[in-house]
mmCIF file of C-alpha atoms in Angstrom:
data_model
loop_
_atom_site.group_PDB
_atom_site.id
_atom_site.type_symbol
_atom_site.label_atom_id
_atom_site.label_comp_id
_atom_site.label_asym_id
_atom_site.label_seq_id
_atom_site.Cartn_x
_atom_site.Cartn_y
_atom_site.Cartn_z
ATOM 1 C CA UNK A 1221 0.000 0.000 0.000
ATOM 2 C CA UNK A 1222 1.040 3.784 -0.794
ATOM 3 C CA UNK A 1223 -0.033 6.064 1.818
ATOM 4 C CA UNK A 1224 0.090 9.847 0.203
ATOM 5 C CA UNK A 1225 -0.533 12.214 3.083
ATOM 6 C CA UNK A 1226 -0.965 15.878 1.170
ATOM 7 C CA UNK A 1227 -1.546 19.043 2.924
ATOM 8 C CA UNK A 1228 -3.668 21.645 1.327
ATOM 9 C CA UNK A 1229 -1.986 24.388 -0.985
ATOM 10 C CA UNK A 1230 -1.868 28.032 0.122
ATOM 11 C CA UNK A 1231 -5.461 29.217 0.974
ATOM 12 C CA UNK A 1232 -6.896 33.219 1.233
ATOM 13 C CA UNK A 1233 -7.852 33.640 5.136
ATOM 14 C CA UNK A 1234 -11.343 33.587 6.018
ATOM 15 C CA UNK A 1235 -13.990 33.854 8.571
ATOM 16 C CA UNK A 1236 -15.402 30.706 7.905
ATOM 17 C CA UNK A 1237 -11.910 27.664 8.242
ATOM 18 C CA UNK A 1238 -13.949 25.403 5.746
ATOM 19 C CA UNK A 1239 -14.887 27.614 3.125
ATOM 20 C CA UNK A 1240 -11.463 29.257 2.309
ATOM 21 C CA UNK A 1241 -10.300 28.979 -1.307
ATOM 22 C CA UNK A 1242 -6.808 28.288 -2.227
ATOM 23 C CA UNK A 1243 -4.533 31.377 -3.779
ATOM 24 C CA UNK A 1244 -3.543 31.921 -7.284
ATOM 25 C CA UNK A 1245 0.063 31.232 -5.754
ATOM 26 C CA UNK A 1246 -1.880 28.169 -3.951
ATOM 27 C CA UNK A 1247 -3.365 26.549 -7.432
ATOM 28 C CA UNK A 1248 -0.071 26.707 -9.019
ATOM 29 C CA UNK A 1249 1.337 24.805 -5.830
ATOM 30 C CA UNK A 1250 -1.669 22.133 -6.011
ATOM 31 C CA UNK A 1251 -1.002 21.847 -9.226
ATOM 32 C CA UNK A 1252 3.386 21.476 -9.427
ATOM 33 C CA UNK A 1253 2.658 19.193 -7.012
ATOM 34 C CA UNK A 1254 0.318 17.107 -8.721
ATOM 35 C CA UNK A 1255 1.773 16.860 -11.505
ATOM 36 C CA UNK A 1256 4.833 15.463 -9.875
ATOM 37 C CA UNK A 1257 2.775 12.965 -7.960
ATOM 38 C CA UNK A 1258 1.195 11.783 -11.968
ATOM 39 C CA UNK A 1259 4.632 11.115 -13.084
ATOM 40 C CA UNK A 1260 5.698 9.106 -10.627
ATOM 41 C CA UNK A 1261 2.306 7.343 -9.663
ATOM 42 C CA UNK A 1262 2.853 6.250 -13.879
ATOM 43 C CA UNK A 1263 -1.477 5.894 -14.268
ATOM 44 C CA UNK A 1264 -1.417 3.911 -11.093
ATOM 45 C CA UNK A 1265 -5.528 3.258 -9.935
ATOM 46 C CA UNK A 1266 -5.677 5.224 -7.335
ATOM 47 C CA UNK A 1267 -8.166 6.723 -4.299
ATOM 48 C CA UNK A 1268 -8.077 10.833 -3.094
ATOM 49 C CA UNK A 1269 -10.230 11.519 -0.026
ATOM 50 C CA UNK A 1270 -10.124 15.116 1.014
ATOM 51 C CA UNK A 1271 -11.641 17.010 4.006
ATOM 52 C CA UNK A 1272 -14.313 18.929 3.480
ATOM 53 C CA UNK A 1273 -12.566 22.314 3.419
ATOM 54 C CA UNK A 1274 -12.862 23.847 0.080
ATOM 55 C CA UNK A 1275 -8.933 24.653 0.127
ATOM 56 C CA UNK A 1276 -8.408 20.471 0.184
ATOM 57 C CA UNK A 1277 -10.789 19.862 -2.036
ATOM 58 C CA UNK A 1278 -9.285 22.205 -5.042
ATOM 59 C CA UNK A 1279 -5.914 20.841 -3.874
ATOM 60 C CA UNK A 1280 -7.171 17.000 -4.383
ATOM 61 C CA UNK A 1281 -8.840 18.127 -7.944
ATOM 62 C CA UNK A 1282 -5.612 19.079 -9.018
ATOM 63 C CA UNK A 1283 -4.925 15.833 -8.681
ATOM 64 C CA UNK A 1284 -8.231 13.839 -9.877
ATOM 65 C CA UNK A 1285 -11.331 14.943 -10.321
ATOM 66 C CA UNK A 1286 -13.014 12.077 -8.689
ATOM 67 C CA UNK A 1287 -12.427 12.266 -5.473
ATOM 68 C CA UNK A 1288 -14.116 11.491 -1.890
ATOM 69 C CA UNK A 1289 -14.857 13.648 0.979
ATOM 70 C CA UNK A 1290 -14.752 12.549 4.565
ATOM 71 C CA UNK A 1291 -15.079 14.983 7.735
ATOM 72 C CA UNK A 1292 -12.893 12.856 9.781
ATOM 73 C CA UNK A 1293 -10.127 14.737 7.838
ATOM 74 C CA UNK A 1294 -11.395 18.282 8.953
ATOM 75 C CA UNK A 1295 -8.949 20.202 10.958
ATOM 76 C CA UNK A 1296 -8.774 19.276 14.351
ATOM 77 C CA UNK A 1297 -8.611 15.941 13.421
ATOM 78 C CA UNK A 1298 -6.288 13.465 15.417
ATOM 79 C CA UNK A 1299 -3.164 11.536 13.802
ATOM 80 C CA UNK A 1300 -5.078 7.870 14.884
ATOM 81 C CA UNK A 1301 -8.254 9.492 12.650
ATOM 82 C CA UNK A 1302 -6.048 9.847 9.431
ATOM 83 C CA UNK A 1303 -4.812 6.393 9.694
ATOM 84 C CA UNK A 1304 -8.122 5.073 10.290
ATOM 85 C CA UNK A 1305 -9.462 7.084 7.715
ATOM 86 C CA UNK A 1306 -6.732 4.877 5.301
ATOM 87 C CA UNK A 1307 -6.985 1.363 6.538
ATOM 88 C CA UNK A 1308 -3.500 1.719 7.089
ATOM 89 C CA UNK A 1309 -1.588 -0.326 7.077
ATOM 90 C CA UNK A 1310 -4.728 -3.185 6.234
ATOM 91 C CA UNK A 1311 -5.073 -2.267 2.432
ATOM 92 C CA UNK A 1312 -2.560 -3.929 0.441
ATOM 93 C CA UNK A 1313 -1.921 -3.250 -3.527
ATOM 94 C CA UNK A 1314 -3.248 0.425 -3.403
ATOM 95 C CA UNK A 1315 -2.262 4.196 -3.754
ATOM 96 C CA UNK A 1316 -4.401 6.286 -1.279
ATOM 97 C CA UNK A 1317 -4.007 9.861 -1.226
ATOM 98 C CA UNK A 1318 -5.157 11.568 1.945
ATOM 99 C CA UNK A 1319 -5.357 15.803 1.409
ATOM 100 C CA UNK A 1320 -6.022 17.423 4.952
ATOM 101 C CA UNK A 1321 -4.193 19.711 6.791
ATOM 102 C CA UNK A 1322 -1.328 20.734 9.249
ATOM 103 C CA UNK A 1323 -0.686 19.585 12.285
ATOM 104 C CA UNK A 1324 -2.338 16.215 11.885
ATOM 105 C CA UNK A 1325 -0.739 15.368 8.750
ATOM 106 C CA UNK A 1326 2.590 16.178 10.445
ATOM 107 C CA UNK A 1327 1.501 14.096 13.598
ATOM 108 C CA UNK A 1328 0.142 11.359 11.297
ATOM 109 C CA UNK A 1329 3.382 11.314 8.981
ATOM 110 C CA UNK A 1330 5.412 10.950 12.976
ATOM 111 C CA UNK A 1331 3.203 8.121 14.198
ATOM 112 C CA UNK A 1332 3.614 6.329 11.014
ATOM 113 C CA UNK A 1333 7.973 7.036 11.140
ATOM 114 C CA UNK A 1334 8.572 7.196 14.845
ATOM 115 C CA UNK A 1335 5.574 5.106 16.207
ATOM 116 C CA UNK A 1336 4.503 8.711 18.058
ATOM 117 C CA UNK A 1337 2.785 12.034 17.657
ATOM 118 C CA UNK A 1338 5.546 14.400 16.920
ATOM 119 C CA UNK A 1339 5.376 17.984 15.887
ATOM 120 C CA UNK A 1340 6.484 17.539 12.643
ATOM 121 C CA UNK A 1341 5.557 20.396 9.702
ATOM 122 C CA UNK A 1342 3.695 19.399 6.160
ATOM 123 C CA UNK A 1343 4.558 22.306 4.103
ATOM 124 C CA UNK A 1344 1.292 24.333 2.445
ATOM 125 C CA UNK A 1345 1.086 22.039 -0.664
ATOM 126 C CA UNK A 1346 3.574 19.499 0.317
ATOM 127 C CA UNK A 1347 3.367 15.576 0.523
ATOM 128 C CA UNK A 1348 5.360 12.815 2.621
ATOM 129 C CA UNK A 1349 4.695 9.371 0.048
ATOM 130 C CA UNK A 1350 5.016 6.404 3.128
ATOM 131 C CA UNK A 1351 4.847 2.729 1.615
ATOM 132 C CA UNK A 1352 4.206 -1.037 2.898
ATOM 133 C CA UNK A 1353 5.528 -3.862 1.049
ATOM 134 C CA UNK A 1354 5.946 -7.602 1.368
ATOM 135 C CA UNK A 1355 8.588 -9.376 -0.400
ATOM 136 C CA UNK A 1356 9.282 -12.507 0.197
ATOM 137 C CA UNK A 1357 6.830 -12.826 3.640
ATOM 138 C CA UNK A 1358 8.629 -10.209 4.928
ATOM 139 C CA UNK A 1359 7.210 -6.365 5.651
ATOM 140 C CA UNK A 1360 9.088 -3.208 5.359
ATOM 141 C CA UNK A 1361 7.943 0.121 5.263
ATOM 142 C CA UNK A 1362 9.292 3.040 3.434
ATOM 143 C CA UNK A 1363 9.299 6.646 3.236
ATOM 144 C CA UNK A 1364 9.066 6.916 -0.528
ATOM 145 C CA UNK A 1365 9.404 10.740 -0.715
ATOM 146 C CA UNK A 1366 9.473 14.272 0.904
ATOM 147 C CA UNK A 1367 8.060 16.875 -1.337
ATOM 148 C CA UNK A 1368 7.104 20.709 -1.257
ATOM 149 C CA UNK A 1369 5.897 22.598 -4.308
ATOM 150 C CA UNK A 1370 8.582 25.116 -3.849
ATOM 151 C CA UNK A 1371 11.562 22.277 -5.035
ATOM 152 C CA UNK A 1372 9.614 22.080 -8.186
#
Protein backbone atom coordinates (compact mmCIF):
# COMPACT_ATOMS: atom_id res chain seq x y z
CA UNK A 1 0.00 0.00 0.00
CA UNK A 2 1.04 3.78 -0.79
CA UNK A 3 -0.03 6.06 1.82
CA UNK A 4 0.09 9.85 0.20
CA UNK A 5 -0.53 12.21 3.08
CA UNK A 6 -0.97 15.88 1.17
CA UNK A 7 -1.55 19.04 2.92
CA UNK A 8 -3.67 21.65 1.33
CA UNK A 9 -1.99 24.39 -0.99
CA UNK A 10 -1.87 28.03 0.12
CA UNK A 11 -5.46 29.22 0.97
CA UNK A 12 -6.90 33.22 1.23
CA UNK A 13 -7.85 33.64 5.14
CA UNK A 14 -11.34 33.59 6.02
CA UNK A 15 -13.99 33.85 8.57
CA UNK A 16 -15.40 30.71 7.91
CA UNK A 17 -11.91 27.66 8.24
CA UNK A 18 -13.95 25.40 5.75
CA UNK A 19 -14.89 27.61 3.12
CA UNK A 20 -11.46 29.26 2.31
CA UNK A 21 -10.30 28.98 -1.31
CA UNK A 22 -6.81 28.29 -2.23
CA UNK A 23 -4.53 31.38 -3.78
CA UNK A 24 -3.54 31.92 -7.28
CA UNK A 25 0.06 31.23 -5.75
CA UNK A 26 -1.88 28.17 -3.95
CA UNK A 27 -3.37 26.55 -7.43
CA UNK A 28 -0.07 26.71 -9.02
CA UNK A 29 1.34 24.80 -5.83
CA UNK A 30 -1.67 22.13 -6.01
CA UNK A 31 -1.00 21.85 -9.23
CA UNK A 32 3.39 21.48 -9.43
CA UNK A 33 2.66 19.19 -7.01
CA UNK A 34 0.32 17.11 -8.72
CA UNK A 35 1.77 16.86 -11.50
CA UNK A 36 4.83 15.46 -9.88
CA UNK A 37 2.78 12.97 -7.96
CA UNK A 38 1.20 11.78 -11.97
CA UNK A 39 4.63 11.11 -13.08
CA UNK A 40 5.70 9.11 -10.63
CA UNK A 41 2.31 7.34 -9.66
CA UNK A 42 2.85 6.25 -13.88
CA UNK A 43 -1.48 5.89 -14.27
CA UNK A 44 -1.42 3.91 -11.09
CA UNK A 45 -5.53 3.26 -9.93
CA UNK A 46 -5.68 5.22 -7.34
CA UNK A 47 -8.17 6.72 -4.30
CA UNK A 48 -8.08 10.83 -3.09
CA UNK A 49 -10.23 11.52 -0.03
CA UNK A 50 -10.12 15.12 1.01
CA UNK A 51 -11.64 17.01 4.01
CA UNK A 52 -14.31 18.93 3.48
CA UNK A 53 -12.57 22.31 3.42
CA UNK A 54 -12.86 23.85 0.08
CA UNK A 55 -8.93 24.65 0.13
CA UNK A 56 -8.41 20.47 0.18
CA UNK A 57 -10.79 19.86 -2.04
CA UNK A 58 -9.29 22.20 -5.04
CA UNK A 59 -5.91 20.84 -3.87
CA UNK A 60 -7.17 17.00 -4.38
CA UNK A 61 -8.84 18.13 -7.94
CA UNK A 62 -5.61 19.08 -9.02
CA UNK A 63 -4.92 15.83 -8.68
CA UNK A 64 -8.23 13.84 -9.88
CA UNK A 65 -11.33 14.94 -10.32
CA UNK A 66 -13.01 12.08 -8.69
CA UNK A 67 -12.43 12.27 -5.47
CA UNK A 68 -14.12 11.49 -1.89
CA UNK A 69 -14.86 13.65 0.98
CA UNK A 70 -14.75 12.55 4.56
CA UNK A 71 -15.08 14.98 7.74
CA UNK A 72 -12.89 12.86 9.78
CA UNK A 73 -10.13 14.74 7.84
CA UNK A 74 -11.39 18.28 8.95
CA UNK A 75 -8.95 20.20 10.96
CA UNK A 76 -8.77 19.28 14.35
CA UNK A 77 -8.61 15.94 13.42
CA UNK A 78 -6.29 13.47 15.42
CA UNK A 79 -3.16 11.54 13.80
CA UNK A 80 -5.08 7.87 14.88
CA UNK A 81 -8.25 9.49 12.65
CA UNK A 82 -6.05 9.85 9.43
CA UNK A 83 -4.81 6.39 9.69
CA UNK A 84 -8.12 5.07 10.29
CA UNK A 85 -9.46 7.08 7.71
CA UNK A 86 -6.73 4.88 5.30
CA UNK A 87 -6.98 1.36 6.54
CA UNK A 88 -3.50 1.72 7.09
CA UNK A 89 -1.59 -0.33 7.08
CA UNK A 90 -4.73 -3.18 6.23
CA UNK A 91 -5.07 -2.27 2.43
CA UNK A 92 -2.56 -3.93 0.44
CA UNK A 93 -1.92 -3.25 -3.53
CA UNK A 94 -3.25 0.43 -3.40
CA UNK A 95 -2.26 4.20 -3.75
CA UNK A 96 -4.40 6.29 -1.28
CA UNK A 97 -4.01 9.86 -1.23
CA UNK A 98 -5.16 11.57 1.94
CA UNK A 99 -5.36 15.80 1.41
CA UNK A 100 -6.02 17.42 4.95
CA UNK A 101 -4.19 19.71 6.79
CA UNK A 102 -1.33 20.73 9.25
CA UNK A 103 -0.69 19.58 12.28
CA UNK A 104 -2.34 16.21 11.89
CA UNK A 105 -0.74 15.37 8.75
CA UNK A 106 2.59 16.18 10.44
CA UNK A 107 1.50 14.10 13.60
CA UNK A 108 0.14 11.36 11.30
CA UNK A 109 3.38 11.31 8.98
CA UNK A 110 5.41 10.95 12.98
CA UNK A 111 3.20 8.12 14.20
CA UNK A 112 3.61 6.33 11.01
CA UNK A 113 7.97 7.04 11.14
CA UNK A 114 8.57 7.20 14.85
CA UNK A 115 5.57 5.11 16.21
CA UNK A 116 4.50 8.71 18.06
CA UNK A 117 2.79 12.03 17.66
CA UNK A 118 5.55 14.40 16.92
CA UNK A 119 5.38 17.98 15.89
CA UNK A 120 6.48 17.54 12.64
CA UNK A 121 5.56 20.40 9.70
CA UNK A 122 3.70 19.40 6.16
CA UNK A 123 4.56 22.31 4.10
CA UNK A 124 1.29 24.33 2.44
CA UNK A 125 1.09 22.04 -0.66
CA UNK A 126 3.57 19.50 0.32
CA UNK A 127 3.37 15.58 0.52
CA UNK A 128 5.36 12.81 2.62
CA UNK A 129 4.69 9.37 0.05
CA UNK A 130 5.02 6.40 3.13
CA UNK A 131 4.85 2.73 1.62
CA UNK A 132 4.21 -1.04 2.90
CA UNK A 133 5.53 -3.86 1.05
CA UNK A 134 5.95 -7.60 1.37
CA UNK A 135 8.59 -9.38 -0.40
CA UNK A 136 9.28 -12.51 0.20
CA UNK A 137 6.83 -12.83 3.64
CA UNK A 138 8.63 -10.21 4.93
CA UNK A 139 7.21 -6.36 5.65
CA UNK A 140 9.09 -3.21 5.36
CA UNK A 141 7.94 0.12 5.26
CA UNK A 142 9.29 3.04 3.43
CA UNK A 143 9.30 6.65 3.24
CA UNK A 144 9.07 6.92 -0.53
CA UNK A 145 9.40 10.74 -0.71
CA UNK A 146 9.47 14.27 0.90
CA UNK A 147 8.06 16.88 -1.34
CA UNK A 148 7.10 20.71 -1.26
CA UNK A 149 5.90 22.60 -4.31
CA UNK A 150 8.58 25.12 -3.85
CA UNK A 151 11.56 22.28 -5.04
CA UNK A 152 9.61 22.08 -8.19
Amino acid sequence: MDLILWRHAEAEEGENDLLCPLTAKGRKQAEKMAAWLNKRLNGAALTVISSEALRSQETARALSKQFKIDARLNPGARAATYLEVSNWPRETGKVLVLVGHQTELGHAAAVLMAGKELDWNVRRGGCWWLQRRVRAGQISYLLRAVMSPDLL
